[in-house]
């Protein structure tokens, strides 16, 4: 049995010690205190009952650690899902969120089975950075209203561009209607939160302390602000229970694009977290198992009334800083969060909404990586273009459109750059290492760079312009890393044209493309339209021999 083929938990339990348990339970305690307010904040930002966020961490987070492929990954509902979940909630209700999460889990498991994790290397970092920065601005925009005490009605039918414009138009035109008690609570949260994140010991759970302190001050001072109790009614936390979502077949079909978006975002986020964690710890991981584990966790979370979830870098880095040792940290954290929720529901009912919104606004700013963003804006034009296009589309279009457009644009620009490094040097008269020039009856065409569709028109133009007039022409493919079917089509046309004019062709250094040559009957060449030689020296020797035969 190969243990690396199983979840990481099976690798560590064989050597589990009391000291590891002690460190895991301490790290889990820190995580529980830090992540509980974050989970509640995210659920509120999505427009759903906080219980859905907590059940996501309790059920999904537990099984993501149990089934995952790494030692340290901590999973839960994350900010990249916010817009998608909010959109689903507005159109289909909370049951629609559960169904989308369930289908996303299935898609993730399929992705693990077909080894989707291998494709993470094909997503340019400029796309990821542009998307996260754009998402940061969108989250800041949508949550700012709760920090200022505004109520902005946004129709689910409005496209993202209209929603952005509507929010900022409202902020600018209604500054005189700011609710100052709400602003006061927001400032009481933001100032110590920013100071604690920038200057104080990150191992101390300041976030939980700030949330509790602001809630107590707000309650006893009698500030008239919106609370969880006023927004959702009395929140009665219970044990998670099995709950089958109730939706129609037509709704399930309509939810498929949302589920695919959740699966794609969750998969990308989880795999990036896995890679970053490896860079931080150098501990082995299994990306394929991680995807399967995230899929299973999303399915189970959805069946127990939890939000969709994925691996989370901020939670994971907290676990590493708290000296977590094994996946049991994430499992213990889930249990402790449930215990905290069951025993602090009275306090939670009076948590101010502006306090939670401010926590999310600060988190949204941090996820933008703005120093890195502006640094990439000064990079070469192709990189900055991909970054800015992805960023702008994230603001004014859907997440899926932004990411897919960024990937396609990056691919097109890459093809263009590759094509610029493809060229043909015609009519070489002197070969390095050879004392004498070539005989007048022999010419050599030296091809450099990939011979593919992106460079096909330019290479064809050179071949057409410099048609060989000598009796024997050598085509040297020594510096051609690959040839695709379009390149072979152009080559085939060139061979036919040369044959019509009585020019004998010798192709050299084509072993790396032998399979493609054979597939187009260019390797066997039953019509004897050209000859082949393994190296340029061999080709030159063959050309001289053929020249003697012709004369």
Coordinates of C-alpha atoms in Angstrom, one line a residue:
X1 CA 0.0 0.0 0.0
X2 CA 1.3 3.4 -1.0
X3 CA 0.4 5.9 1.8
X4 CA 1.0 8.9 -0.5
X5 CA -2.1 7.8 -2.5
X6 CA -4.3 8.4 0.6
X7 CA -5.2 11.5 2.6
X8 CA -2.4 13.1 4.6
X9 CA -4.0 12.1 7.9
X10 CA -3.0 8.5 7.2
X11 CA 0.7 9.5 6.8
X12 CA 0.9 11.3 10.2
X13 CA -1.1 9.1 12.6
X14 CA 1.6 6.4 12.5
X15 CA 4.0 8.7 14.3
X16 CA 1.6 10.8 16.3
X17 CA 2.9 11.8 19.8
X18 CA 1.5 13.6 22.8
X19 CA 3.7 16.6 22.0
X20 CA 2.2 16.9 18.5
X21 CA -1.2 16.6 20.0
X22 CA -0.4 19.4 22.5
X23 CA 0.8 21.7 19.7
X24 CA -2.2 20.8 17.5
X25 CA -4.8 21.6 20.2
X26 CA -3.1 24.9 21.0
X27 CA -3.1 25.9 17.3
X28 CA -6.7 24.8 16.9
X29 CA -7.7 27.0 19.9
X30 CA -6.1 30.0 18.3
X31 CA -7.7 29.2 14.9
X32 CA -11.2 28.7 16.4
X33 CA -11.1 32.1 18.2
X34 CA -9.8 33.9 15.1
X35 CA -11.9 32.2 12.4
X36 CA -15.3 32.3 14.2
X37 CA -15.8 36.0 13.7
X38 CA -14.4 35.8 10.2
X39 CA -16.9 33.1 9.3
X40 CA -19.8 35.0 10.7
X41 CA -18.6 38.1 8.8
X42 CA -18.5 36.3 5.5
X43 CA -21.9 34.7 6.0
X44 CA -23.4 38.1 6.7
X45 CA -21.6 39.6 3.7
X46 CA -23.2 36.9 1.5
X47 CA -26.6 37.8 2.9
X48 CA -27.2 34.5 4.6
X49 CA -27.7 33.4 8.2
X50 CA -24.4 33.1 10.1
X51 CA -25.3 29.5 10.9
X52 CA -24.6 28.6 7.3
X53 CA -21.0 29.9 7.6
X54 CA -20.4 28.1 10.9
X55 CA -21.8 24.8 9.6
X56 CA -19.5 25.2 6.6
X57 CA -16.4 25.4 8.9
X58 CA -17.7 22.7 11.3
X59 CA -18.7 20.1 8.8
X60 CA -16.7 21.1 5.6
X61 CA -13.6 22.2 7.5
X62 CA -13.5 19.0 9.5
X63 CA -13.7 16.7 6.5
X64 CA -11.5 18.8 4.3
X65 CA -8.7 18.3 6.9
X66 CA -9.6 14.6 7.2
X67 CA -9.6 13.9 3.5
X68 CA -7.1 16.5 2.3
X69 CA -3.6 15.9 0.9
X70 CA -1.6 18.3 3.1
X71 CA -0.7 18.6 6.7
X72 CA -1.5 22.3 7.4
X73 CA -4.4 23.4 5.0
X74 CA -7.3 25.0 6.9
X75 CA -10.5 25.2 4.9
X76 CA -13.7 27.3 5.2
X77 CA -15.9 29.7 3.4
X78 CA -13.7 32.3 1.7
X79 CA -13.9 35.8 0.2
X80 CA -13.5 34.6 -3.4
X81 CA -16.9 33.0 -3.2
X82 CA -18.7 36.1 -1.8
X83 CA -20.1 37.5 -5.1
X84 CA -21.1 34.2 -6.5
X85 CA -22.9 33.1 -3.3
X86 CA -24.6 36.5 -2.9
X87 CA -25.8 36.3 -6.5
X88 CA -27.1 32.7 -6.0
X89 CA -28.9 33.8 -2.7
X90 CA -30.6 36.7 -4.4
X91 CA -31.9 34.6 -7.3
X92 CA -32.5 31.1 -5.8
X93 CA -32.4 31.5 -2.1
X94 CA -30.3 29.6 0.4
X95 CA -31.3 26.2 -1.0
X96 CA -29.8 27.3 -4.3
X97 CA -26.5 27.9 -2.5
X98 CA -26.5 24.4 -1.0
X99 CA -27.3 22.8 -4.4
X100 CA -24.5 24.8 -6.1
X101 CA -22.1 23.9 -3.4
X102 CA -23.0 20.2 -3.7
X103 CA -22.5 20.3 -7.5
X104 CA -19.3 22.2 -7.1
X105 CA -18.1 19.4 -4.8
X106 CA -18.9 16.9 -7.5
X107 CA -17.0 18.9 -10.1
X108 CA -14.0 19.2 -7.8
X109 CA -13.9 15.4 -7.3
X110 CA -14.1 14.9 -11.0
X111 CA -11.3 17.5 -11.3
X112 CA -9.2 15.4 -8.9
X113 CA -9.9 12.2 -10.8
X114 CA -8.9 13.7 -14.2
X115 CA -5.8 15.4 -12.5
X116 CA -7.0 19.0 -13.0
X117 CA -4.3 20.1 -10.6
X118 CA -1.7 19.8 -13.4
X119 CA -3.4 22.7 -15.2
X120 CA -2.7 25.2 -12.4
X121 CA 0.7 25.9 -14.0
X122 CA -1.1 27.3 -17.1
X123 CA -2.9 30.1 -15.2
X124 CA -0.6 33.1 -15.3
X125 CA 0.0 34.9 -12.1
X126 CA -1.0 38.2 -13.7
X127 CA -4.5 36.8 -14.1
X128 CA -4.7 35.6 -10.5
X129 CA -3.4 38.9 -9.2
X130 CA -5.7 41.0 -11.4
X131 CA -8.7 38.9 -10.3
X132 CA -7.9 39.1 -6.6
X133 CA -7.3 42.9 -6.8
X134 CA -10.6 43.4 -8.7
X135 CA -12.4 41.2 -6.2
X136 CA -10.9 43.2 -3.4
X137 CA -12.4 46.4 -4.8
X138 CA -15.8 44.8 -5.4
X139 CA -16.0 43.5 -1.9
X140 CA -14.9 46.8 -0.5
X141 CA -17.6 48.5 -2.6
X142 CA -20.4 46.2 -1.5
X143 CA -19.5 46.1 2.2
X144 CA -18.9 49.8 2.6
X145 CA -22.6 50.5 2.9
X146 CA -22.9 48.6 6.1
X147 CA -19.9 50.6 7.6
X148 CA -21.7 53.9 6.8
X149 CA -25.3 52.8 7.7
X150 CA -26.7 52.9 4.1
X151 CA -29.3 50.6 2.7
X152 CA -28.8 50.2 -1.1
X153 CA -31.3 48.2 -3.0
X154 CA -29.6 46.2 -5.8
X155 CA -31.7 44.1 -8.1
X156 CA -30.3 40.6 -8.9
X157 CA -31.0 41.4 -12.6
X158 CA -28.5 44.2 -12.5
X159 CA -25.2 43.4 -14.2
X160 CA -22.0 43.9 -12.2
X161 CA -21.2 47.2 -14.0
X162 CA -24.6 48.6 -13.0
X163 CA -24.1 47.4 -9.4
X164 CA -20.7 49.1 -9.1
X165 CA -22.0 52.3 -10.5
X166 CA -25.2 52.3 -8.4
X167 CA -23.2 51.8 -5.2
X168 CA -20.7 54.6 -5.8
X169 CA -23.3 56.9 -7.1
X170 CA -25.3 56.3 -3.9
X171 CA -22.2 56.9 -1.7
X172 CA -21.4 60.2 -3.4
X173 CA -24.9 61.6 -3.5
X174 CA -25.9 60.5 0.1
X175 CA -22.9 61.5 2.1
X176 CA -25.1 63.9 4.1
X177 CA -27.2 60.8 5.2
X178 CA -24.3 58.9 6.9
X179 CA -25.5 57.2 10.1
X180 CA -22.9 58.4 12.6
X181 CA -23.4 55.7 15.3
X182 CA -22.7 53.1 12.6
X183 CA -19.6 55.0 11.5
X184 CA -18.5 55.2 15.2
X185 CA -18.8 51.4 15.6
X186 CA -16.9 50.9 12.3
X187 CA -14.0 53.1 13.4
X188 CA -13.9 51.4 16.8
X189 CA -13.4 48.2 14.9
X190 CA -11.1 49.4 12.1
X191 CA -8.5 51.3 14.1
X192 CA -7.5 48.6 16.6
X193 CA -7.8 45.9 13.8
X194 CA -5.4 47.7 11.5
X195 CA -2.9 48.4 14.4
X196 CA -3.0 44.8 15.5
X197 CA -2.4 43.5 12.0
X198 CA 0.5 45.8 11.3
X199 CA 2.3 46.2 14.6
X200 CA 1.3 43.6 17.3
X201 CA 2.0 39.9 17.9
X202 CA 0.0 38.0 15.2
X203 CA -0.2 34.9 17.5
X204 CA -2.6 36.7 19.8
X205 CA -6.3 36.5 18.6
X206 CA -6.9 40.3 18.6
X207 CA -9.7 39.9 16.1
X208 CA -11.8 38.0 18.5
X209 CA -10.9 40.4 21.3
X210 CA -11.9 43.4 19.2
X211 CA -15.2 41.8 18.1
X212 CA -16.2 41.0 21.7
X213 CA -15.1 44.5 23.0
X214 CA -16.9 46.4 20.3
X215 CA -20.1 44.3 20.8
X216 CA -20.1 44.9 24.6
X217 CA -19.5 48.6 24.2
X218 CA -22.2 48.9 21.6
X219 CA -24.7 47.0 23.7
X220 CA -24.1 48.9 27.0
X221 CA -23.8 52.3 25.4
X222 CA -27.2 51.9 23.6
X223 CA -25.9 52.8 20.2
X224 CA -28.6 52.4 17.6
X225 CA -26.9 50.2 15.0
X226 CA -28.0 47.1 13.1
X227 CA -27.1 43.8 14.8
X228 CA -27.3 40.2 13.9
X229 CA -30.5 39.9 16.0
X230 CA -32.2 42.8 14.1
X231 CA -31.2 41.5 10.7
X232 CA -31.7 37.8 11.0
X233 CA -33.9 37.5 14.1
X234 CA -32.9 35.4 17.1
X235 CA -30.0 33.1 16.0
X236 CA -30.4 29.7 17.6
X237 CA -27.3 27.7 17.1
X238 CA -27.8 23.9 17.1
X239 CA -25.9 20.8 16.0
X240 CA -25.6 20.5 12.3
X241 CA -28.2 18.2 10.9
X242 CA -28.8 16.5 7.5
X243 CA -30.8 18.8 5.3
X244 CA -31.7 18.0 1.6
X245 CA -32.0 21.2 -0.4
X246 CA -35.4 21.7 -2.1
X247 CA -35.1 23.0 -5.7
X248 CA -36.7 22.3 -9.0
X249 CA -35.0 20.6 -11.9
X250 CA -35.0 23.9 -13.9
X251 CA -33.3 25.6 -11.0
X252 CA -30.6 22.8 -10.8
X253 CA -29.9 23.4 -14.5
X254 CA -29.7 27.1 -14.0
X255 CA -27.3 26.6 -11.1
X256 CA -24.8 24.6 -13.1
X257 CA -22.8 27.6 -14.3
X258 CA -22.6 28.9 -10.7
X259 CA -21.5 25.5 -9.5
X260 CA -18.8 25.4 -12.2
X261 CA -17.6 28.9 -11.1
X262 CA -17.4 27.8 -7.5
X263 CA -15.5 24.7 -8.4
X264 CA -13.1 26.5 -10.6
X265 CA -12.4 29.3 -8.0
X266 CA -12.3 26.8 -5.1
X267 CA -9.9 24.5 -7.0
X268 CA -7.6 27.3 -8.1
X269 CA -7.6 28.8 -4.6
X270 CA -6.9 25.5 -2.9
X271 CA -4.1 24.5 -5.3
X272 CA -2.4 27.9 -4.9
X273 CA -2.7 27.5 -1.1
X274 CA -1.1 24.1 -1.3
X275 CA 1.8 25.4 -3.3
X276 CA 2.3 28.4 -1.0
X277 CA 2.1 26.2 2.0
X278 CA 4.8 24.0 0.6
X279 CA 7.0 27.0 0.0
X280 CA 6.5 28.0 3.7
X281 CA 7.0 24.6 5.3
X282 CA 8.8 22.3 2.7
X283 CA 6.4 19.5 3.8
X284 CA 5.2 17.0 1.1
X285 CA 1.7 17.3 -0.3
X286 CA -0.6 15.6 -2.8
X287 CA -2.6 18.1 -4.9
X288 CA -4.8 15.5 -6.4
X289 CA -5.9 14.2 -3.0
X290 CA -6.4 17.8 -1.9
X291 CA -8.9 18.4 -4.7
X292 CA -10.7 15.1 -3.9
X293 CA -10.9 16.1 -0.3
X294 CA -12.2 19.6 -1.0
X295 CA -14.8 18.1 -3.3
X296 CA -16.0 15.6 -0.5
X297 CA -16.0 18.5 2.0
X298 CA -18.2 20.7 -0.2
X299 CA -20.7 17.9 -0.7
X300 CA -21.0 17.1 3.0
X301 CA -21.1 20.8 4.0
X302 CA -23.9 21.4 1.5
X303 CA -25.9 18.4 2.9
X304 CA -25.6 19.8 6.4
X305 CA -26.7 23.4 5.5
X306 CA -23.2 24.8 5.1
X307 CA -21.8 27.3 2.6
X308 CA -19.3 26.2 -0.1
X309 CA -15.7 26.3 1.1
X310 CA -12.1 26.0 -0.1
X311 CA -8.6 26.0 1.3
X312 CA -7.8 29.4 2.8
X313 CA -4.3 30.9 2.8
X314 CA -4.9 33.3 5.7
X315 CA -6.3 30.6 7.9
X316 CA -3.5 28.2 6.9
X317 CA -0.8 30.8 7.6
X318 CA -2.3 31.3 11.0
X319 CA -2.1 27.6 11.7
X320 CA 1.5 27.5 10.6
X321 CA 2.4 30.5 12.8
X322 CA 0.6 28.7 15.7
X323 CA 2.8 25.7 15.3
X324 CA 0.2 23.3 13.9
X325 CA 1.7 19.9 13.2
X326 CA -0.9 17.7 11.5
X327 CA -4.3 17.8 9.8
X328 CA -5.8 17.1 13.2
X329 CA -5.5 20.9 13.8
X330 CA -8.2 21.6 11.3
X331 CA -10.4 18.9 12.7
X332 CA -10.0 20.1 16.2
X333 CA -10.6 23.7 15.1
X334 CA -14.0 22.7 13.6
X335 CA -15.1 21.0 16.9
X336 CA -14.0 24.0 19.0
X337 CA -15.8 26.4 16.7
X338 CA -19.0 24.4 17.2
X339 CA -18.5 24.5 21.0
X340 CA -17.9 28.2 20.9
X341 CA -21.0 28.8 18.8
X342 CA -23.2 26.7 21.0
X343 CA -22.1 28.5 24.1
X344 CA -22.0 32.1 23.0
X345 CA -25.2 32.4 20.9
X346 CA -26.5 35.2 23.2
X347 CA -23.5 37.4 22.6
X348 CA -23.6 36.6 18.9
X349 CA -27.1 37.9 18.6
X350 CA -25.9 41.3 19.6
X351 CA -22.8 41.5 17.4
X352 CA -23.0 44.8 15.4
X353 CA -23.3 44.4 11.6
X354 CA -20.9 47.4 11.0
X355 CA -18.3 45.7 13.1
X356 CA -18.5 42.5 10.9
X357 CA -18.6 44.6 7.7
X358 CA -15.5 46.5 8.8
X359 CA -13.6 43.3 9.5
X360 CA -14.5 42.2 5.9
X361 CA -13.5 45.6 4.4
X362 CA -10.1 45.3 6.0
X363 CA -9.7 41.7 4.8
X364 CA -10.8 42.8 1.3
X365 CA -8.0 45.4 1.3
X366 CA -5.4 42.9 2.4
X367 CA -6.4 40.4 -0.3
X368 CA -5.7 42.9 -3.0
X369 CA -1.9 42.6 -2.6
X370 CA -1.7 46.2 -3.8
X371 CA 2.0 46.7 -3.5
X372 CA 2.5 43.7 -5.8
X373 CA -0.3 44.8 -8.0
X374 CA 1.2 48.2 -8.8
X375 CA 4.6 46.6 -9.2
X376 CA 3.2 44.3 -11.9
X377 CA 1.6 47.3 -13.5
X378 CA 5.1 48.6 -14.3
X379 CA 6.1 45.3 -15.9
X380 CA 6.4 44.8 -19.7
X381 CA 3.2 45.7 -21.7
X382 CA 2.0 42.2 -22.2
X383 CA 2.0 41.3 -18.5
X384 CA 0.5 44.6 -17.4
X385 CA -2.2 44.3 -20.1
X386 CA -3.3 40.9 -18.9
X387 CA -3.3 42.2 -15.3
X388 CA -5.4 45.3 -16.0
X389 CA -7.9 43.6 -18.3
X390 CA -8.6 40.9 -15.7
X391 CA -8.8 43.6 -13.0
X392 CA -11.3 45.7 -15.0
X393 CA -13.5 42.8 -16.1
X394 CA -13.6 41.6 -12.4
X395 CA -15.1 45.0 -11.6
X396 CA -17.6 45.3 -14.4
X397 CA -18.3 41.7 -15.5
X398 CA -18.7 38.2 -14.1
X399 CA -15.8 36.4 -12.3
X400 CA -15.8 33.6 -14.9
X401 CA -15.6 36.0 -17.8
X402 CA -12.7 37.9 -16.1
X403 CA -10.6 34.8 -15.4
X404 CA -11.3 33.1 -18.8
X405 CA -10.6 36.3 -20.7
X406 CA -7.4 36.9 -18.8
X407 CA -6.2 33.3 -19.6
X408 CA -7.1 33.6 -23.3
X409 CA -5.5 37.0 -23.6
X410 CA -2.3 35.8 -21.9
X411 CA -2.2 32.8 -24.2
X412 CA -2.6 35.0 -27.3
X413 CA 0.1 37.3 -26.2
X414 CA 2.4 34.3 -25.4
X415 CA 1.7 33.0 -28.9
X416 CA 2.6 36.4 -30.4
X417 CA 5.9 36.5 -28.4
X418 CA 6.8 33.0 -29.5
X419 CA 6.1 33.9 -33.1
X420 CA 8.4 36.8 -32.9
X421 CA 11.2 34.3 -32.1
X422 CA 10.5 32.3 -35.3
X423 CA 12.4 33.1 -38.4
X424 CA 14.1 31.7 -41.5
X425 CA 17.6 32.6 -42.7
X426 CA 17.6 31.8 -46.5
X427 CA 20.5 31.2 -48.8
X428 CA 23.3 30.6 -46.3
X429 CA 26.6 30.6 -48.2
X430 CA 29.0 29.9 -45.4
X431 CA 28.7 27.2 -42.7
X432 CA 30.6 27.6 -39.4
X433 CA 33.5 25.2 -39.2
X434 CA 33.7 25.0 -43.0
X435 CA 36.6 26.7 -44.8
X436 CA 35.0 27.0 -48.2
X437 CA 31.7 28.4 -49.3
X438 CA 28.9 26.1 -50.4
X439 CA 28.9 25.1 -54.1
X440 CA 26.8 27.4 -56.1
X441 CA 24.3 24.6 -56.9
X442 CA 23.5 24.1 -53.1
X443 CA 21.6 26.4 -50.8
X444 CA 20.7 26.1 -47.1
X445 CA 17.6 27.4 -45.3
X446 CA 18.2 27.6 -41.5
X447 CA 14.9 27.7 -39.5
X448 CA 15.0 29.1 -35.9
X449 CA 12.2 29.0 -33.3
X450 CA 8.9 27.1 -33.2
X451 CA 7.4 26.3 -36.6
X452 CA 3.7 26.7 -35.6
X453 CA 0.5 28.4 -36.4
X454 CA 1.4 31.6 -34.6
X455 CA 4.3 32.2 -36.9
X456 CA 2.9 30.4 -40.0
X457 CA 2.0 33.5 -42.1
X458 CA 5.4 35.2 -41.6
X459 CA 7.4 32.0 -42.2
X460 CA 5.3 31.3 -45.3
X461 CA 6.0 34.8 -46.6
X462 CA 9.8 34.2 -46.3
X463 CA 9.6 30.9 -48.0
X464 CA 7.5 32.4 -50.9
X465 CA 9.8 35.4 -51.2
X466 CA 13.0 33.3 -51.3
X467 CA 12.1 30.3 -53.3
X468 CA 15.1 28.1 -53.9
X469 CA 16.6 28.4 -57.3
X470 CA 19.5 26.0 -56.7
X471 CA 19.5 22.3 -57.8
X472 CA 19.7 21.1 -54.2
X473 CA 18.3 22.9 -51.1
X474 CA 18.8 21.9 -47.5
X475 CA 16.2 22.8 -44.8
X476 CA 17.9 22.7 -41.4
X477 CA 15.5 22.3 -38.4
X478 CA 18.2 22.1 -35.7
X479 CA 17.0 25.1 -33.7
X480 CA 13.3 24.3 -34.1
X481 CA 11.9 23.1 -30.7
X482 CA 8.6 21.9 -32.1
X483 CA 6.5 21.8 -35.3
X484 CA 2.7 21.7 -35.3
X485 CA 0.3 20.6 -38.1
X486 CA 0.1 24.2 -39.5
X487 CA 3.9 24.3 -39.8
X488 CA 3.9 20.9 -41.5
X489 CA 1.2 22.1 -43.9
X490 CA 3.3 25.1 -45.0
X491 CA 6.3 22.7 -45.3
X492 CA 4.3 20.3 -47.4
X493 CA 3.3 23.1 -49.8
X494 CA 6.9 24.3 -50.0
X495 CA 8.0 20.7 -50.9
X496 CA 5.4 20.4 -53.6
X497 CA 6.4 23.8 -55.1
X498 CA 10.1 22.9 -55.0
X499 CA 9.4 19.6 -56.7
X500 CA 7.6 21.3 -59.5
X501 CA 10.6 23.5 -60.2
X502 CA 13.0 20.5 -60.2
X503 CA 14.7 21.5 -56.9
X504 CA 15.8 18.5 -54.8
X505 CA 15.2 18.9 -51.0
X506 CA 17.1 17.5 -48.1
X507 CA 15.6 17.9 -44.6
X508 CA 17.9 17.6 -41.6
X509 CA 17.4 17.5 -37.8
X510 CA 13.8 16.5 -37.9
X511 CA 13.9 13.7 -35.4
X512 CA 12.0 15.7 -32.8
X513 CA 9.1 16.0 -35.2
X514 CA 9.3 12.5 -36.7
X515 CA 5.8 11.5 -35.4
X516 CA 4.2 14.6 -37.0
X517 CA 6.1 14.1 -40.3
X518 CA 4.9 10.5 -40.4
X519 CA 1.3 11.4 -39.6
X520 CA 1.2 13.5 -42.8
X521 CA 3.2 11.0 -44.9
X522 CA 6.2 13.3 -44.8
X523 CA 8.3 10.9 -42.8
X524 CA 8.0 7.9 -45.1
X525 CA 7.8 10.0 -48.3
X526 CA 6.8 7.2 -50.7
X527 CA 6.9 9.6 -53.6
X528 CA 10.6 10.4 -52.9
X529 CA 9.9 14.1 -52.8
X530 CA 12.8 14.8 -50.5
X531 CA 15.7 13.2 -48.6
X532 CA 16.6 13.3 -44.9
X533 CA 19.8 13.4 -43.0
X534 CA 20.4 13.3 -39.2
X535 CA 22.7 16.3 -39.0
X536 CA 23.6 19.3 -41.1
X537 CA 27.1 17.9 -41.9
X538 CA 25.4 14.7 -43.1
X539 CA 23.0 16.7 -45.2
X540 CA 25.8 18.7 -46.8
X541 CA 27.7 15.5 -47.6
X542 CA 24.5 13.9 -49.1
X543 CA 23.9 17.1 -51.1
X544 CA 27.4 16.9 -52.6
X545 CA 26.9 13.3 -53.5
X546 CA 23.6 14.1 -55.1
X547 CA 25.2 16.9 -57.1
X548 CA 27.8 14.6 -58.5
X549 CA 25.0 12.2 -59.6
X550 CA 23.1 15.0 -61.3
X551 CA 26.1 16.2 -63.2

